[in-house]
XYZ file of C-alpha atoms in Angstrom:
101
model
C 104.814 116.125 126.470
C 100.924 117.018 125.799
C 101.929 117.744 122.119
C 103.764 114.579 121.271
C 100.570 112.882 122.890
C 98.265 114.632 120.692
C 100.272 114.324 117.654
C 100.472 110.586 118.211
C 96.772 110.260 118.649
C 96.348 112.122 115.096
C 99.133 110.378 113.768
C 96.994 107.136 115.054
C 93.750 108.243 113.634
C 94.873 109.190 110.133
C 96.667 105.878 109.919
C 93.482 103.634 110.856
C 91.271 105.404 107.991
C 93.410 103.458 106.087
C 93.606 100.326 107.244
C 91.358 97.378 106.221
C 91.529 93.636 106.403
C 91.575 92.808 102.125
C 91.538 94.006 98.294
C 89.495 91.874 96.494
C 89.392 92.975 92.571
C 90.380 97.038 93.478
C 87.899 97.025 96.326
C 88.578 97.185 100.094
C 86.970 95.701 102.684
C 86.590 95.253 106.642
C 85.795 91.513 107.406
C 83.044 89.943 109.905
C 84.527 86.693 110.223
C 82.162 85.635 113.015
C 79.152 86.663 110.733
C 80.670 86.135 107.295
C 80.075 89.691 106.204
C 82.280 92.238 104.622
C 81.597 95.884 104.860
C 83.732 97.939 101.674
C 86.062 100.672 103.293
C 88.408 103.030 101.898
C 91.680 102.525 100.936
C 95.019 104.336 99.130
C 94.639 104.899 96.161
C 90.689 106.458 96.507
C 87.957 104.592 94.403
C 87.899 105.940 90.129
C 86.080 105.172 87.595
C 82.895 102.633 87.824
C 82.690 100.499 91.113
C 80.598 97.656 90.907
C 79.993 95.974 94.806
C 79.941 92.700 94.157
C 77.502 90.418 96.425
C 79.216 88.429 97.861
C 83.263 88.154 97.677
C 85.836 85.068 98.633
C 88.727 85.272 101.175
C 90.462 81.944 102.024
C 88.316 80.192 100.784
C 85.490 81.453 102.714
C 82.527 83.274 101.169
C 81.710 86.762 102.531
C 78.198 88.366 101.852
C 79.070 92.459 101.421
C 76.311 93.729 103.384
C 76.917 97.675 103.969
C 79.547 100.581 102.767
C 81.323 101.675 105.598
C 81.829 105.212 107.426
C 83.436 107.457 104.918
C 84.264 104.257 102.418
C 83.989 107.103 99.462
C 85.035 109.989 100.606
C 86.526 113.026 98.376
C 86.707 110.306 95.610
C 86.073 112.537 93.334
C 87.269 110.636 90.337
C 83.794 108.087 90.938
C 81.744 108.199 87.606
C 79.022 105.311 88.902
C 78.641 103.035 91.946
C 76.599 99.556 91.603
C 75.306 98.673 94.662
C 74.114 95.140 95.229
C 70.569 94.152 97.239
C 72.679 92.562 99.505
C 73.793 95.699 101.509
C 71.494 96.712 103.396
C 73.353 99.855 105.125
C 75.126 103.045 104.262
C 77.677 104.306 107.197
C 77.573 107.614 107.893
C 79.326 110.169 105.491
C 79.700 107.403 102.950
C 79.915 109.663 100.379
C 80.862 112.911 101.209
C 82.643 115.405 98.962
C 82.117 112.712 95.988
C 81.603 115.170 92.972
């Protein structure tokens, strides 16, 4: 019974790296609705190629400032060649970028 509790739990945490609330233009993102922020994330398929952040992106017709890269949001996306990153975020979550090459 431990075992299918623990395999659940990993099952559970490998599913929520994935998850995030939108894709706007290839990019994912976590939204703030409250604060009308957006944090990028990661999603499947991994970032390639040039990213450029945008500053701010629309959802509903609401406008979202992006305002930090999230935990991990990069990585082993080791396809990356450059990242533009706007003034407007003003943090980097931990391991943002890990294993990018």
């Amino acid at each position: 019974m431990k075992k299918i509790f623990l395999l659940f739990f990993l099952l559970l945490g490998v599913l929520s790296a994935w998850a995030y609330d939108v894709k706007v233009n290839g990019i994912y993102y976590n939204l703030d609705k409250k604060n009308k922020t957006a944090s990028v994330t990661s999603g499947k398929p991994k970032y390639e190629g040039a990213v450029v952040i945008p500053e701010s992106i629309g959802v509903n017709g609401t406008t979202y400032s992006v305002t930090s890269l999230g935990e991990r949001c990069f990585r082993g996306c080791s396809g990356l060649t450059s990242i533009t990153i706007p003034n407007s975020v003003t943090s980097l979550g931990v391991y943002c970028f890990t294993n990018c090459i």
